[in-house]
PDB file of C-alpha atoms and ligand atoms in Angstrom:
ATOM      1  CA  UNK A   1     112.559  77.339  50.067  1.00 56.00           C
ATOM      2  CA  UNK A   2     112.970  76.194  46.404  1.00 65.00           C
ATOM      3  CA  UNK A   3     112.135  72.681  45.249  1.00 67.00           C
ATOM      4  CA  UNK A   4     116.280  72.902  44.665  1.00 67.00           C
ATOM      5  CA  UNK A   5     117.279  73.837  47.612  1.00 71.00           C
ATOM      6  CA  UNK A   6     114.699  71.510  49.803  1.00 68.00           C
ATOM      7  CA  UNK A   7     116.430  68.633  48.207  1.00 73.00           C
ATOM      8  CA  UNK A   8     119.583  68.903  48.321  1.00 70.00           C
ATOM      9  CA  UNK A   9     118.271  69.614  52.032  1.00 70.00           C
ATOM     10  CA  UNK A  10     117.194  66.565  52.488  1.00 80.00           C
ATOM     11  CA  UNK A  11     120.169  64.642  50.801  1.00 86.00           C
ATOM     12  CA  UNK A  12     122.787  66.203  52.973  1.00 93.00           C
ATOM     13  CA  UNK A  13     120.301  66.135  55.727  1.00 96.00           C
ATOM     14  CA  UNK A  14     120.289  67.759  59.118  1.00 96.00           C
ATOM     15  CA  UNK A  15     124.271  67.282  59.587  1.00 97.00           C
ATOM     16  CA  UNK A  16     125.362  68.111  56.217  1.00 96.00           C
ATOM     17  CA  UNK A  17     127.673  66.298  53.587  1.00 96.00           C
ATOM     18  CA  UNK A  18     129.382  63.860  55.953  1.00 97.00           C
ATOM     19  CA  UNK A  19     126.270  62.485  58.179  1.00 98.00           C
ATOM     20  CA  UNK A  20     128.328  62.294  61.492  1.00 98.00           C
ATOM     21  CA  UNK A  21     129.140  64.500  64.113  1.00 97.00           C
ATOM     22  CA  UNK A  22     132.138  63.450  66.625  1.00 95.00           C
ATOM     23  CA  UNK A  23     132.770  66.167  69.071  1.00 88.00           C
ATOM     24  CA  UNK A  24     130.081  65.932  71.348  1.00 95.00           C
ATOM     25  CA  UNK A  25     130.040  66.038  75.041  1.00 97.00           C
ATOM     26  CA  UNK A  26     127.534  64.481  77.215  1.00 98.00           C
ATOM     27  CA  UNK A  27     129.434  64.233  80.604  1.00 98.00           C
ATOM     28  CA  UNK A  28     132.570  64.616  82.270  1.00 97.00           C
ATOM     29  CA  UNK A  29     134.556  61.607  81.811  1.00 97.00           C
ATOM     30  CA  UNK A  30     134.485  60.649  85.372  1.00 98.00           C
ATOM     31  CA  UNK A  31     130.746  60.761  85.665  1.00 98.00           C
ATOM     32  CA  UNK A  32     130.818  58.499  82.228  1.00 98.00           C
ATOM     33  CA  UNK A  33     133.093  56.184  83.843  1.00 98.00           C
ATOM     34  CA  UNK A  34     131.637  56.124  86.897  1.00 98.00           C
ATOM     35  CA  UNK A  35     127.832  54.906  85.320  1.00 98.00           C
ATOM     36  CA  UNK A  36     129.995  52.146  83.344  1.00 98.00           C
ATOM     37  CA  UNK A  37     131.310  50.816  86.345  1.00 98.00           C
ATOM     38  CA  UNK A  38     127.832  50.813  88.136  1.00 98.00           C
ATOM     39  CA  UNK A  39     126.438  49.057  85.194  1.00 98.00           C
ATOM     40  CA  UNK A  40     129.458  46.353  84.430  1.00 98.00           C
ATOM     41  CA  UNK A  41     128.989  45.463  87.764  1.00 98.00           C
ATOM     42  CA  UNK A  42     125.228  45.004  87.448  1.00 98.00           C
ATOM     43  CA  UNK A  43     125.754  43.025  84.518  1.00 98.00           C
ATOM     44  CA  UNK A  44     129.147  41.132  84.567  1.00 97.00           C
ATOM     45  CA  UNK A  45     127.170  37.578  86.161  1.00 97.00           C
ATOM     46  CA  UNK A  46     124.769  37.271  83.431  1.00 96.00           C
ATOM     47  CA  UNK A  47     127.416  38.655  80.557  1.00 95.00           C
ATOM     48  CA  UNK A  48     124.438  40.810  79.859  1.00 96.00           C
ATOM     49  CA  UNK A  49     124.913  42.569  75.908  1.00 96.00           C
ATOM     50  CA  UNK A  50     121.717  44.698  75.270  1.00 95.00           C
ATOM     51  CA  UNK A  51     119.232  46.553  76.948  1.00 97.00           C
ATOM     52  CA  UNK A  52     116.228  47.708  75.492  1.00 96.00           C
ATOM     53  CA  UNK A  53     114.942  51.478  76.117  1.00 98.00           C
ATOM     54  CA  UNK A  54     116.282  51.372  79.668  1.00 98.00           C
ATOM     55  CA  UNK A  55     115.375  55.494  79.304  1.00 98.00           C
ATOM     56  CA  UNK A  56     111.777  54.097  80.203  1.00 98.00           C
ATOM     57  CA  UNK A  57     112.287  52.763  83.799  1.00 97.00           C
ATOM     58  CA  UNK A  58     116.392  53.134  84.873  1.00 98.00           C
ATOM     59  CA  UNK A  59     116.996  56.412  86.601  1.00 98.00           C
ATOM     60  CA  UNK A  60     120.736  56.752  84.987  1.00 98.00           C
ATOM     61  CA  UNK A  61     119.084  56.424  81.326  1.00 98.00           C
ATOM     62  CA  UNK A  62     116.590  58.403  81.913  1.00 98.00           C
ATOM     63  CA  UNK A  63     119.163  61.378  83.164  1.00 98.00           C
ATOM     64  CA  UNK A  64     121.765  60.147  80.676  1.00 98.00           C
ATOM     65  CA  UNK A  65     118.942  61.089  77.384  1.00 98.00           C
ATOM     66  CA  UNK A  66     118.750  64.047  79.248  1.00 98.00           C
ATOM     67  CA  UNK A  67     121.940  65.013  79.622  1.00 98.00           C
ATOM     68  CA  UNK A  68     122.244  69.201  79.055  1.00 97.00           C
ATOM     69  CA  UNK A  69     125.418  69.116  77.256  1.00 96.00           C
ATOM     70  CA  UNK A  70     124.301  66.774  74.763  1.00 98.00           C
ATOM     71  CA  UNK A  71     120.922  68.399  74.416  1.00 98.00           C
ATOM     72  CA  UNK A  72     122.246  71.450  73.340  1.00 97.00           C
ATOM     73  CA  UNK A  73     123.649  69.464  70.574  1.00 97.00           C
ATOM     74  CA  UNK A  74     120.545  67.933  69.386  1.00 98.00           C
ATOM     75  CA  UNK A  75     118.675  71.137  69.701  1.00 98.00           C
ATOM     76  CA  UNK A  76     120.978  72.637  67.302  1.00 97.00           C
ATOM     77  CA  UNK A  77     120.626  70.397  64.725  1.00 97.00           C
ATOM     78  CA  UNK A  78     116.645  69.372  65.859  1.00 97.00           C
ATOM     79  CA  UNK A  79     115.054  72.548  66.702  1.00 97.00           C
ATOM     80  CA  UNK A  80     113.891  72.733  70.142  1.00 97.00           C
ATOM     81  CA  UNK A  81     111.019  70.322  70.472  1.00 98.00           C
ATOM     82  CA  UNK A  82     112.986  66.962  71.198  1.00 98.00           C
ATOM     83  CA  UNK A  83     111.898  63.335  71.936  1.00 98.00           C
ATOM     84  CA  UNK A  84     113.340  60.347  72.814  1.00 98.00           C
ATOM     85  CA  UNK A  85     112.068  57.731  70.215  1.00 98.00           C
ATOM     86  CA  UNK A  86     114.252  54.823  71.403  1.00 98.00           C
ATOM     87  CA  UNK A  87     117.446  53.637  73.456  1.00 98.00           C
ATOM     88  CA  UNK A  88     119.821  50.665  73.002  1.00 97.00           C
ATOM     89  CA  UNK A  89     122.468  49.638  75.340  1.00 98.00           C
ATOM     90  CA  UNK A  90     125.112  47.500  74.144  1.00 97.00           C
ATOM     91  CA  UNK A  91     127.787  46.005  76.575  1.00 97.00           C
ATOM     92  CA  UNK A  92     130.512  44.141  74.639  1.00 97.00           C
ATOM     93  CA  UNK A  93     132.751  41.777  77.040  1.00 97.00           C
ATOM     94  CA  UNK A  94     136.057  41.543  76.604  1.00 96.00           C
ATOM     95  CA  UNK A  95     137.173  38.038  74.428  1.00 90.00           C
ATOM     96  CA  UNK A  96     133.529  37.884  73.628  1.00 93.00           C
ATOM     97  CA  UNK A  97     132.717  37.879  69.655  1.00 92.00           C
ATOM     98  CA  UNK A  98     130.199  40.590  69.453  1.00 93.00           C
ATOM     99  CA  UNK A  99     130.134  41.947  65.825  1.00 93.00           C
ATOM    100  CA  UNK A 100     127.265  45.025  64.835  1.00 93.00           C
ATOM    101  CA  UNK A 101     126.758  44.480  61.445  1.00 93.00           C
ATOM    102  CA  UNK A 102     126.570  47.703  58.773  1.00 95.00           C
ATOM    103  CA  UNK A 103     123.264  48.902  59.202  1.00 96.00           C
ATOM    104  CA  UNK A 104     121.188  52.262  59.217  1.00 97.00           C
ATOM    105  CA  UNK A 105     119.605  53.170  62.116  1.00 97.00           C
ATOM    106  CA  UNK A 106     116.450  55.048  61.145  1.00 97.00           C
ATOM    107  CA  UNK A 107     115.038  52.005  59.882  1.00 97.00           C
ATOM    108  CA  UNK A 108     113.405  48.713  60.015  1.00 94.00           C
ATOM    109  CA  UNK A 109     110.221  46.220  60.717  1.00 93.00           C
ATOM    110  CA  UNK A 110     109.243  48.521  63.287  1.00 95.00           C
ATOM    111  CA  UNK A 111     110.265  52.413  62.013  1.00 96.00           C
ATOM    112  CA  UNK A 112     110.903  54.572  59.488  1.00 97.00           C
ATOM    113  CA  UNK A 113     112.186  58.221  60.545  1.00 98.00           C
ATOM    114  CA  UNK A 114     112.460  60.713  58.383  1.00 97.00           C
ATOM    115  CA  UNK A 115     116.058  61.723  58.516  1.00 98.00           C
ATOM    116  CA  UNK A 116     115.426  65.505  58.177  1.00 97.00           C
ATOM    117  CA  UNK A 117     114.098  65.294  61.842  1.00 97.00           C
ATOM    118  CA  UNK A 118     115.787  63.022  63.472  1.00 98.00           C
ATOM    119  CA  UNK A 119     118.958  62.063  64.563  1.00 98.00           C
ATOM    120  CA  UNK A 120     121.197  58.903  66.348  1.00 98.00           C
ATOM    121  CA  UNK A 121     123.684  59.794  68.978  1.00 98.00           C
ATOM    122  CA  UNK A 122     125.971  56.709  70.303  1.00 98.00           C
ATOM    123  CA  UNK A 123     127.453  57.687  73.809  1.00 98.00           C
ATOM    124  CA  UNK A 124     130.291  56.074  74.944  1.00 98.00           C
ATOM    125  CA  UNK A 125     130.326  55.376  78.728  1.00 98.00           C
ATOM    126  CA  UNK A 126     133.659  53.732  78.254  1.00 98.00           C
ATOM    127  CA  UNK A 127     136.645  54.156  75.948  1.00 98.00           C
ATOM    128  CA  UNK A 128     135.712  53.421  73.074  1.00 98.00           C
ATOM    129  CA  UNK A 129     138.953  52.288  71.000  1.00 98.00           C
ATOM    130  CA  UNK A 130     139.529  50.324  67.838  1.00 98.00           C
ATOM    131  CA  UNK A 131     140.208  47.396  70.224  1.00 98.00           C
ATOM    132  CA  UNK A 132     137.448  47.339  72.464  1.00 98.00           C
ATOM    133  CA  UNK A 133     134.880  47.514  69.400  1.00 97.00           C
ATOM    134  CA  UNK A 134     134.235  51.655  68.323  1.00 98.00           C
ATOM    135  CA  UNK A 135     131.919  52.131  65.625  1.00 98.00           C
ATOM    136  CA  UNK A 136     132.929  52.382  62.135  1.00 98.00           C
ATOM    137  CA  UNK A 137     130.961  54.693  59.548  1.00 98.00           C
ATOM    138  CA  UNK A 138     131.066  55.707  56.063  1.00 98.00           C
ATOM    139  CA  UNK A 139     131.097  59.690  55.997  1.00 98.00           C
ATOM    140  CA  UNK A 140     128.445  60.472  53.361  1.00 97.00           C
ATOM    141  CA  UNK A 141     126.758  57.443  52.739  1.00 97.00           C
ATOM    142  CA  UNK A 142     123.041  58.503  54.065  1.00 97.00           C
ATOM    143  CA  UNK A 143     123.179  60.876  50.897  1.00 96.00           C
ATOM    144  CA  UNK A 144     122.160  57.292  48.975  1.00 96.00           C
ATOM    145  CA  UNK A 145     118.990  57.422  51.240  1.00 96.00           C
ATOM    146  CA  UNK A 146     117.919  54.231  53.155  1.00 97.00           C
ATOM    147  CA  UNK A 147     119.346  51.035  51.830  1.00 96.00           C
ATOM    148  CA  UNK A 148     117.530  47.695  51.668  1.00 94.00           C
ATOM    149  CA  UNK A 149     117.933  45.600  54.395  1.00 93.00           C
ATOM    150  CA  UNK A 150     117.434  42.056  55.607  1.00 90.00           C
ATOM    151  CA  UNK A 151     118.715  39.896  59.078  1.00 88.00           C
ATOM    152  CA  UNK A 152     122.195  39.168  59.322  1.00 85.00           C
ATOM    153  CA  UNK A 153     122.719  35.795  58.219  1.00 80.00           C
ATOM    154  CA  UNK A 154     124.850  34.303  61.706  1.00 70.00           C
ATOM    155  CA  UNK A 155     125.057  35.966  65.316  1.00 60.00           C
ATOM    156  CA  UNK A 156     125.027  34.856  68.728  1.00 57.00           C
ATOM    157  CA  UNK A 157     122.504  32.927  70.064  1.00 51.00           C
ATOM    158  CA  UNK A 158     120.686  35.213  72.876  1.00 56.00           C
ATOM    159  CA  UNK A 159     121.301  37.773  70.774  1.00 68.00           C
ATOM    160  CA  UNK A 160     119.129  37.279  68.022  1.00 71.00           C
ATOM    161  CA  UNK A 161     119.554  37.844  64.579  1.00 77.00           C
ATOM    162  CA  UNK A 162     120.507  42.016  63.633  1.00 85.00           C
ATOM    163  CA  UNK A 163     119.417  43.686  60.424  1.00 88.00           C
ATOM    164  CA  UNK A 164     121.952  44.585  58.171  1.00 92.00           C
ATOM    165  CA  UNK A 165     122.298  46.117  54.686  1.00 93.00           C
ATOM    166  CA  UNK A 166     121.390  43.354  52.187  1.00 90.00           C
ATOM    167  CA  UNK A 167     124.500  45.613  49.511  1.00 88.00           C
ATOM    168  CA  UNK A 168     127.801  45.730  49.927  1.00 88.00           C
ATOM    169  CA  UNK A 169     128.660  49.506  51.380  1.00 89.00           C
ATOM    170  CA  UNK A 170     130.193  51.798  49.543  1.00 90.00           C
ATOM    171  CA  UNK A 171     133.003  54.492  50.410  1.00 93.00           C
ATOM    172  CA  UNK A 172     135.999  55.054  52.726  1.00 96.00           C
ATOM    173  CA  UNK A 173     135.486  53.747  56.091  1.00 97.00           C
ATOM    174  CA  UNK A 174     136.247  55.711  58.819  1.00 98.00           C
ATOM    175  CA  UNK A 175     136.964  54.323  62.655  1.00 98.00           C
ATOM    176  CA  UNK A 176     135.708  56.815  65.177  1.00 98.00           C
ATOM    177  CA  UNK A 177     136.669  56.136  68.491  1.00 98.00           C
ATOM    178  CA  UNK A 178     135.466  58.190  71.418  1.00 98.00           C
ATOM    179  CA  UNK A 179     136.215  58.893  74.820  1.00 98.00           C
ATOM    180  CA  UNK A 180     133.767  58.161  77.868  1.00 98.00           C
ATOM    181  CA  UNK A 181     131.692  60.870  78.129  1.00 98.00           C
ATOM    182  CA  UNK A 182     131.697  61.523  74.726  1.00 98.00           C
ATOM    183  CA  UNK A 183     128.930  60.957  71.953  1.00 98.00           C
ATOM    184  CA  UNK A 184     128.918  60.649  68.234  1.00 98.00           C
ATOM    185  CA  UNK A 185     126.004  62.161  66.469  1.00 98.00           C
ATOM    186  CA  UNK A 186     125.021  60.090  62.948  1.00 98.00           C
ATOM    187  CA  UNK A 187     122.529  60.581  60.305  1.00 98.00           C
ATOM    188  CA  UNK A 188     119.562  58.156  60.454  1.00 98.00           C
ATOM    189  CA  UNK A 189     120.762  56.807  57.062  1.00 98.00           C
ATOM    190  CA  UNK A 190     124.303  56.970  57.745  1.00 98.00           C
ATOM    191  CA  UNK A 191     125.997  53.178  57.171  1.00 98.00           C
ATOM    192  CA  UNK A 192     127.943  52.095  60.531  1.00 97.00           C
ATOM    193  CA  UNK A 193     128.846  48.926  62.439  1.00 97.00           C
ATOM    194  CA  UNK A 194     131.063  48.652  65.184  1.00 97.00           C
ATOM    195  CA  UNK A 195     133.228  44.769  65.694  1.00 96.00           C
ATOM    196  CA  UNK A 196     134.451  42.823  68.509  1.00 95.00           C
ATOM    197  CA  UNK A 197     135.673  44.034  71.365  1.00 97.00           C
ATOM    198  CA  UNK A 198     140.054  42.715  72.143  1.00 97.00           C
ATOM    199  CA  UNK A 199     140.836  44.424  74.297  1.00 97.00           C
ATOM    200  CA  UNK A 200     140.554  43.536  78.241  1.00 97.00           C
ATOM    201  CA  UNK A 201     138.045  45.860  79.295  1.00 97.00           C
ATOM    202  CA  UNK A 202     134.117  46.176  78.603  1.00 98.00           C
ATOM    203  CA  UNK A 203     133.072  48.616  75.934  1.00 98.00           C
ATOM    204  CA  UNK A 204     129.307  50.188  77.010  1.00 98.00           C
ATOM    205  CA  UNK A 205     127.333  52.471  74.985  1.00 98.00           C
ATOM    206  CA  UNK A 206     124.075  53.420  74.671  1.00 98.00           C
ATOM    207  CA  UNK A 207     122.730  54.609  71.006  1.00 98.00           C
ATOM    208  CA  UNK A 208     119.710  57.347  71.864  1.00 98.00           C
ATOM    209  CA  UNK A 209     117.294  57.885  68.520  1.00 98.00           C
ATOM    210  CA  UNK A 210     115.983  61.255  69.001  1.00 98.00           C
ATOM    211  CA  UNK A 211     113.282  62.895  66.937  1.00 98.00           C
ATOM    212  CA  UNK A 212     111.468  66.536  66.120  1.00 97.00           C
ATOM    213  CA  UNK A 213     107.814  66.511  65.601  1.00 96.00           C
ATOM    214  CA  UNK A 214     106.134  65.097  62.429  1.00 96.00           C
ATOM    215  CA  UNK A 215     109.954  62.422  62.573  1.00 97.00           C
ATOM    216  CA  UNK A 216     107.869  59.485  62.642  1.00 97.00           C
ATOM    217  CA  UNK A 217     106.796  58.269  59.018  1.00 97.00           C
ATOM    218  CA  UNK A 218     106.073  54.716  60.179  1.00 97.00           C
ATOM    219  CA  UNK A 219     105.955  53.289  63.567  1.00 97.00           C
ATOM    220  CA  UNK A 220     104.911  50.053  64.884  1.00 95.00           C
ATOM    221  CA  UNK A 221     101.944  50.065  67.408  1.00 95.00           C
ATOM    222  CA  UNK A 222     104.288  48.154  69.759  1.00 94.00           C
ATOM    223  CA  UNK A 223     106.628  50.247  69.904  1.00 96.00           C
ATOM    224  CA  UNK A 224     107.142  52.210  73.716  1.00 96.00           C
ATOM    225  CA  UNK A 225     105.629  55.932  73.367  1.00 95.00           C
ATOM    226  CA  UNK A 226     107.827  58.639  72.513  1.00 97.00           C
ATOM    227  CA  UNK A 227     109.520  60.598  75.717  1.00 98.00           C
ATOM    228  CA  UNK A 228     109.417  64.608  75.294  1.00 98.00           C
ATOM    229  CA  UNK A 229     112.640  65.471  76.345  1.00 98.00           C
ATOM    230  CA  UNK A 230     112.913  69.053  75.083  1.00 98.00           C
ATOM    231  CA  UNK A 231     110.277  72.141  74.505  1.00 96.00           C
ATOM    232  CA  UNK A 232     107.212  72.560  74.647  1.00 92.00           C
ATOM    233  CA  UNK A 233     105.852  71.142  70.870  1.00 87.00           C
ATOM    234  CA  UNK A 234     104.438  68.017  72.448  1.00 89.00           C
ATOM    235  CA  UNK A 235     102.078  68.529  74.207  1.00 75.00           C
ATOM    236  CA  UNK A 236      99.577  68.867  71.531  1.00 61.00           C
ATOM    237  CA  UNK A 237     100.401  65.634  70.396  1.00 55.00           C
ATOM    238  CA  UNK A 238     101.191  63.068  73.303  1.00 48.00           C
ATOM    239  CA  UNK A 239     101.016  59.904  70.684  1.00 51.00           C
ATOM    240  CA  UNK A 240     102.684  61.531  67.922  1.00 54.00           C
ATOM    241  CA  UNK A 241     104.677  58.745  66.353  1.00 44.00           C
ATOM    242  CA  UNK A 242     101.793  55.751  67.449  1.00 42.00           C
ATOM    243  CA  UNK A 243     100.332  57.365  64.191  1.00 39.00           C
ATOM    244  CA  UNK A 244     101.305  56.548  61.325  1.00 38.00           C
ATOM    245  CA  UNK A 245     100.697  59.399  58.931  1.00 38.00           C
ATOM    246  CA  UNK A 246     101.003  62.315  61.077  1.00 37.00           C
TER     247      UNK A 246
HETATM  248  O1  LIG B   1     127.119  49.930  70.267  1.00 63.05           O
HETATM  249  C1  LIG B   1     127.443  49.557  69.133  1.00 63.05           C
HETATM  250  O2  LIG B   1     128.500  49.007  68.920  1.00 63.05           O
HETATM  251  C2  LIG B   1     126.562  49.829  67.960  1.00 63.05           C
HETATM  252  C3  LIG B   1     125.170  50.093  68.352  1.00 63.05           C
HETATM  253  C4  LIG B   1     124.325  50.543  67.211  1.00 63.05           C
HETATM  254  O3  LIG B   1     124.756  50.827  66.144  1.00 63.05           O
HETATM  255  C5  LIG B   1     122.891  50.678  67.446  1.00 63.05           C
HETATM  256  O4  LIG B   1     122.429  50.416  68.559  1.00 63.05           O
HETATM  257  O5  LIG B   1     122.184  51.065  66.507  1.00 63.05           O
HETATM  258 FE1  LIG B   2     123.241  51.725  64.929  1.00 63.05          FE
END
């Protein structure tokens, strides 16, 4: 490959000129629905709003990042050696001020993924509507590369404070909501944020940060190990991603 060609490569990055994908499947609606019930239900007492890398010890995350339908997705634009480098469940209640701020999602204190091998996928367990709290993105922005960043300046208390982009984001915004069983694929660099859910019913999704061998550029010591989800590359390498200059 040219020196030309590998960078416009890696401007345009592993989804090309937009940075988002939005017709991905990753169940049948009613088996998407279903799992949101099971988890409102778990969760509607305590109001909880995130769970951290529930892939690591709850059986329906586990299955969920494994999901066929929305492997075959990743492979496609991953290769075929596929790891699960972190998950994020967010529950927004209904009436309850819950506001993502715009951020990137490939990095931060902890991580920095290199965006040619890796990619986000948000899957929505409910409806995801304008109402209830979708995300928003801006088609194209990860071609400006990763943005400097700093914590949001207000947020709810248990929440803690988010990172956010510390410039204003630039380009046409573009509301993508999804279906239950559906997923959006992003660009690690790609700007989104997602605001408060009005309507009356829960919103759940869970954001899944997959990565290809050699993803990890920096990676915190704390952070959980990678989970091989796909082929057969890892196994040379069990704490690929612990390093960090690998
Ligand atoms: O679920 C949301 O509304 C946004 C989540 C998100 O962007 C993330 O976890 O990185
Ligand atoms: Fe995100």
């Amino acid at each position: 490959m040219s020196e030309l060609t590998h960078h416009a490569r890696t401007v345009t990055g592993p989804l090309g000129h937009r940075g988002v994908r939005t017709t991905v499947e990753w169940a049948p609606l009613g088996a998407a629905r279903a799992r949101a019930a099971a988890l409102i239900a778990e969760h509607r007492a305590h109001q909880t709003e995130i769970v951290r890398n529930p892939h690591l010890d709850q059986e329906w995350a586990a299955a969920m990042v494994r999901s066929r339908l929305l492997l075959a997705s990743v492979r496609a634009v991953l290769g075929p050696d596929v790891a699960v480098e972190n998950t994020f469940l967010v529950v927004k209640w209904p009436g309850r001020a819950f506001e993502v701020p715009w951020h990137q999602d490939g990095i931060d204190a902890r991580i920095e993924l290199d965006p040619a091998r890796s990619v986000a996928a948000w899957l929505a367990l409910t409806d995801a509507t304008v109402a209830s709290g979708c995300l928003d993105v801006i088609p194209g922005s990860h071609q400006a590369g990763y943005l400097p960043y700093g914590p949001e300046a207000v947020t709810g208390q248990a929440r803690g404070r988010a990172d956010t982009v510390s410039v204003e984001p630039e380009g046409q915004l573009l509301s993508v909501p999804v279906h239950a069983g559906r997923a959006v694929l992003m660009d690690m660099r790609l700007l989104h944020r997602s605001r408060s859910n009005t309507s009356d019913g829960a919103r759940v999704g869970l954001n899944v940060r997959y990565v290809a061998p050699g993803a990890c550029l920096r990676r915190d010591p704390t952070c959980p190990s990678l989970v091989p989800v796909s082929g057969t590359g890892w196994s040379s390498t069990p704490q690929e991603g612990r390093e960090s200059s690998t």
